Short mmCIF file of C-alpha atoms in Angstrom, two decimals:
data_model
loop_
_atom_site.label_atom_id
_atom_site.label_comp_id
_atom_site.label_asym_id
_atom_site.label_seq_id
_atom_site.Cartn_x
_atom_site.Cartn_y
_atom_site.Cartn_z
CA UNK A 1 136.10 93.51 226.87
CA UNK A 2 139.74 92.76 227.54
CA UNK A 3 142.60 95.20 227.19
CA UNK A 4 145.22 93.70 224.90
CA UNK A 5 148.91 93.93 224.06
CA UNK A 6 148.19 93.45 220.33
CA UNK A 7 150.02 96.38 218.77
CA UNK A 8 147.36 97.44 216.25
CA UNK A 9 144.32 97.55 218.53
CA UNK A 10 143.28 98.58 222.05
CA UNK A 11 140.93 95.84 223.21
CA UNK A 12 139.29 92.56 222.25
CA UNK A 13 135.60 91.59 222.26
CA UNK A 14 134.59 87.96 221.87
CA UNK A 15 130.87 87.33 221.31
CA UNK A 16 131.95 84.04 219.67
CA UNK A 17 134.53 81.54 220.93
CA UNK A 18 135.94 78.52 219.14
CA UNK A 19 136.98 77.90 215.55
CA UNK A 20 138.30 75.28 213.11
CA UNK A 21 141.70 74.85 211.45
CA UNK A 22 141.39 76.01 207.85
CA UNK A 23 144.89 76.60 206.45
CA UNK A 24 148.58 76.49 207.46
CA UNK A 25 148.36 79.86 209.20
CA UNK A 26 146.09 78.20 211.79
CA UNK A 27 148.59 75.52 212.84
CA UNK A 28 150.10 77.39 215.80
CA UNK A 29 147.21 79.76 216.50
CA UNK A 30 147.63 81.44 219.89
CA UNK A 31 143.84 81.37 220.38
CA UNK A 32 143.86 77.56 220.52
CA UNK A 33 146.44 77.62 223.31
CA UNK A 34 144.55 80.34 225.14
CA UNK A 35 141.21 78.55 224.82
CA UNK A 36 142.72 75.36 226.24
CA UNK A 37 144.17 77.33 229.15
CA UNK A 38 140.84 79.02 229.89
CA UNK A 39 139.04 75.67 229.72
CA UNK A 40 141.53 74.24 232.23
CA UNK A 41 140.80 77.22 234.49
CA UNK A 42 137.12 76.32 234.45
CA UNK A 43 135.87 79.13 232.18
CA UNK A 44 132.62 77.63 230.88
CA UNK A 45 132.67 79.60 227.64
CA UNK A 46 135.72 77.63 226.46
CA UNK A 47 134.73 74.15 227.63
CA UNK A 48 135.30 71.55 224.93
CA UNK A 49 136.45 74.01 222.26
CA UNK A 50 139.89 72.38 221.97
CA UNK A 51 141.41 68.91 222.28
CA UNK A 52 144.97 67.73 222.76
CA UNK A 53 146.59 66.28 219.63
CA UNK A 54 150.29 65.75 219.04
CA UNK A 55 151.06 67.43 222.33
CA UNK A 56 149.24 70.66 221.50
CA UNK A 57 145.75 72.12 221.71
CA UNK A 58 143.68 72.08 218.54
CA UNK A 59 140.21 73.38 217.77
CA UNK A 60 137.45 70.79 217.86
CA UNK A 61 135.27 72.85 215.51
CA UNK A 62 132.75 73.53 218.26
CA UNK A 63 131.60 77.15 218.67
CA UNK A 64 130.16 79.04 221.61
CA UNK A 65 127.83 81.97 220.92
CA UNK A 66 128.06 84.30 223.91
CA UNK A 67 124.85 86.28 223.85
CA UNK A 68 125.67 87.81 227.24
CA UNK A 69 128.65 89.52 225.62
CA UNK A 70 126.68 91.13 222.79
CA UNK A 71 125.91 94.38 224.61
CA UNK A 72 129.28 94.74 226.35
CA UNK A 73 130.67 97.56 224.15
CA UNK A 74 127.66 99.71 225.00
CA UNK A 75 129.10 100.09 228.48
CA UNK A 76 132.50 101.35 227.27
CA UNK A 77 132.28 105.13 227.04
CA UNK A 78 135.95 105.72 226.14
CA UNK A 79 136.49 105.34 222.37
CA UNK A 80 138.58 102.29 221.54
CA UNK A 81 139.84 100.28 218.60
CA UNK A 82 138.34 96.84 219.20
CA UNK A 83 139.46 93.55 217.64
CA UNK A 84 136.28 91.51 217.26
CA UNK A 85 136.56 87.78 217.97
CA UNK A 86 140.24 87.37 218.67
CA UNK A 87 139.24 83.88 219.88
CA UNK A 88 137.17 82.91 216.85
CA UNK A 89 136.06 83.94 213.36
CA UNK A 90 132.81 85.89 213.13
CA UNK A 91 132.36 84.61 209.58
CA UNK A 92 132.81 80.93 210.40
CA UNK A 93 130.15 79.05 208.45
CA UNK A 94 128.51 77.83 211.67
CA UNK A 95 127.90 81.31 213.08
CA UNK A 96 124.24 82.05 212.22
CA UNK A 97 123.61 85.09 210.04
CA UNK A 98 121.13 86.45 212.58
CA UNK A 99 123.82 86.34 215.28
CA UNK A 100 126.20 88.31 213.02
CA UNK A 101 123.36 90.80 212.56
CA UNK A 102 123.14 91.19 216.34
CA UNK A 103 126.87 91.92 216.49
CA UNK A 104 126.33 94.48 213.71
CA UNK A 105 123.54 96.09 215.72
CA UNK A 106 125.84 96.59 218.70
CA UNK A 107 128.56 98.10 216.50
CA UNK A 108 126.02 100.45 214.90
CA UNK A 109 124.87 101.55 218.36
CA UNK A 110 128.42 102.39 219.49
CA UNK A 111 129.91 104.71 216.84
CA UNK A 112 132.51 105.97 219.33
CA UNK A 113 134.40 102.71 218.82
CA UNK A 114 136.25 101.39 215.77
CA UNK A 115 135.77 97.65 215.21
CA UNK A 116 138.35 95.51 213.40
CA UNK A 117 137.14 92.12 212.13
CA UNK A 118 139.46 89.51 210.63
CA UNK A 119 138.41 86.35 208.82
CA UNK A 120 140.00 83.53 206.86
CA UNK A 121 136.64 83.13 205.12
CA UNK A 122 136.22 86.34 203.08
CA UNK A 123 133.95 84.57 200.57
CA UNK A 124 131.48 83.96 203.39
CA UNK A 125 132.00 87.51 204.64
CA UNK A 126 130.86 88.80 201.25
CA UNK A 127 127.63 86.79 201.44
CA UNK A 128 126.76 87.74 205.02
CA UNK A 129 127.62 91.45 204.84
CA UNK A 130 125.71 91.98 201.59
CA UNK A 131 122.54 92.06 203.69
CA UNK A 132 123.97 94.31 206.41
CA UNK A 133 124.43 98.08 206.50
CA UNK A 134 127.84 99.55 205.73
CA UNK A 135 129.14 100.95 209.03
CA UNK A 136 131.90 103.55 208.92
CA UNK A 137 133.29 102.37 212.26
CA UNK A 138 133.73 98.76 211.10
CA UNK A 139 136.90 97.64 209.32
CA UNK A 140 136.82 94.28 207.54
CA UNK A 141 139.90 92.21 206.84
CA UNK A 142 141.26 88.82 205.91
CA UNK A 143 144.37 86.83 206.83
CA UNK A 144 146.85 85.79 204.14
CA UNK A 145 149.84 83.69 205.19
CA UNK A 146 151.38 82.85 201.80
CA UNK A 147 150.92 83.11 198.04
CA UNK A 148 148.64 80.08 198.15
CA UNK A 149 145.94 82.28 199.70
CA UNK A 150 146.20 85.48 197.67
CA UNK A 151 142.70 84.77 196.34
CA UNK A 152 141.39 85.88 199.73
CA UNK A 153 142.42 89.43 198.80
CA UNK A 154 140.30 89.30 195.64
CA UNK A 155 137.37 88.07 197.72
CA UNK A 156 137.89 90.85 200.27
CA UNK A 157 137.80 93.46 197.50
CA UNK A 158 134.19 92.40 196.85
CA UNK A 159 133.22 93.31 200.43
CA UNK A 160 131.56 96.68 201.03
CA UNK A 161 133.56 98.23 203.87
CA UNK A 162 134.74 101.55 205.24
CA UNK A 163 138.23 100.06 205.53
CA UNK A 164 139.54 96.82 204.05
CA UNK A 165 142.68 95.35 205.55
CA UNK A 166 144.99 92.35 205.27
CA UNK A 167 146.78 90.62 208.11
CA UNK A 168 149.89 88.96 206.67
CA UNK A 169 150.43 87.11 209.94
CA UNK A 170 151.89 84.63 210.40
CA UNK A 171 153.74 85.37 207.18
CA UNK A 172 154.96 81.96 206.01
CA UNK A 173 156.12 82.74 202.48
CA UNK A 174 156.57 85.40 199.82
CA UNK A 175 153.45 87.27 198.68
CA UNK A 176 155.32 89.46 196.22
CA UNK A 177 152.45 89.27 193.72
CA UNK A 178 149.83 90.59 196.16
CA UNK A 179 147.43 93.05 194.52
CA UNK A 180 146.57 95.65 197.16
CA UNK A 181 144.23 97.72 195.02
CA UNK A 182 141.39 99.05 197.22
CA UNK A 183 143.09 97.64 200.31
CA UNK A 184 143.52 100.40 202.87
CA UNK A 185 145.80 98.74 205.43
CA UNK A 186 148.30 95.88 205.66
CA UNK A 187 149.57 94.35 208.90
CA UNK A 188 152.68 92.15 208.72
CA UNK A 189 153.99 89.85 211.42
CA UNK A 190 156.07 86.76 212.00
CA UNK A 191 154.74 83.81 213.94
CA UNK A 192 155.49 83.75 217.67
CA UNK A 193 155.42 81.03 220.29
CA UNK A 194 157.24 77.77 221.05
CA UNK A 195 156.80 76.28 217.57
CA UNK A 196 157.15 79.50 215.57
CA UNK A 197 158.05 79.14 211.90
CA UNK A 198 160.62 81.59 210.47
CA UNK A 199 159.85 84.69 208.42
CA UNK A 200 162.27 86.03 205.79
CA UNK A 201 163.00 89.77 205.90
CA UNK A 202 162.68 89.96 202.11
CA UNK A 203 159.04 88.83 202.34
CA UNK A 204 158.33 91.78 204.65
CA UNK A 205 160.07 94.26 202.36
CA UNK A 206 158.08 92.98 199.38
CA UNK A 207 154.85 93.86 201.19
CA UNK A 208 156.15 97.26 202.29
CA UNK A 209 157.02 98.02 198.64
CA UNK A 210 153.57 96.88 197.50
CA UNK A 211 151.97 99.18 200.06
CA UNK A 212 153.87 102.14 198.60
CA UNK A 213 152.73 101.24 195.08
CA UNK A 214 149.07 100.97 196.04
CA UNK A 215 148.87 103.70 198.69
CA UNK A 216 148.16 101.17 201.44
CA UNK A 217 149.06 101.93 205.06
CA UNK A 218 151.83 99.61 206.32
CA UNK A 219 151.98 98.31 209.90
CA UNK A 220 154.86 96.05 210.91
CA UNK A 221 153.76 94.17 214.00
CA UNK A 222 156.67 91.88 214.88
CA UNK A 223 159.45 89.57 213.74
CA UNK A 224 158.09 86.89 216.05
CA UNK A 225 159.98 83.75 216.98
CA UNK A 226 160.15 81.93 220.29
CA UNK A 227 160.80 85.23 222.09
CA UNK A 228 159.08 88.04 220.19
CA UNK A 229 160.23 90.64 222.72
CA UNK A 230 163.83 89.83 221.89
CA UNK A 231 163.37 90.00 218.12
CA UNK A 232 161.35 93.22 218.33
CA UNK A 233 159.45 95.03 215.60
CA UNK A 234 161.87 97.34 213.84
CA UNK A 235 162.39 97.18 210.08
CA UNK A 236 164.98 99.22 208.20
CA UNK A 237 166.03 100.73 211.54
CA UNK A 238 162.58 102.05 212.45
CA UNK A 239 159.07 101.04 213.43
CA UNK A 240 156.08 101.21 211.08
CA UNK A 241 152.78 101.99 212.82
CA UNK A 242 150.83 103.38 209.88
CA UNK A 243 147.05 103.34 210.13
CA UNK A 244 144.49 103.84 207.35
CA UNK A 245 143.80 107.56 207.10
CA UNK A 246 141.27 107.69 204.25
CA UNK A 247 137.95 105.98 204.87
CA UNK A 248 136.52 104.41 201.73
CA UNK A 249 132.92 103.39 201.03
CA UNK A 250 133.19 101.20 197.95
#
């Protein structure tokens, strides 16, 4: 477990490391940079997971299944919100279903924690979770960076989950037509880092308005940019830290 500065969670847990670039939202993924740094530091778990291309680190597509990490949350007595696989995607096609089941077993055994799992592969999430128990302490979400990927929301709606959520980060275009029916939570954020792409304030306001129409909790994470501390996270003169209050089961 690692404490984290991510605004919408308390800690990260990475039983899987490594991923593959799937869509434009992956281009400047912080996890690729971090994995390359950890590899350079000699951390075996991240060896060979990235390669240098065009002056930046990119995923090689190789995954590392860290079985030693599977039981880690059982040793954390203090309840936490835990972002699962901040350095990977639990529902990557190359993560075996039986390994996902082992992750599920740990989450079932630690109901004091709330687990937040994000994927860019909600269609695969539907298939894998259909054979797993619905856990009330597990929130399932997908990332949507632009209108080109709104179909991921429809796929997420087919997932049985206590809470379904969308991460509109990095937000790279308008998603004004997003249907948030049966979506409990929306996180919005601009891209950060040295090659950050800009986010228009109107795109953020469109999502906030959609959240009001559908009764979805709205969390504004950051404006992003090269210096995210400087740009901050206020919208309309205030911060938005809403969390999903009602736990669904459908």
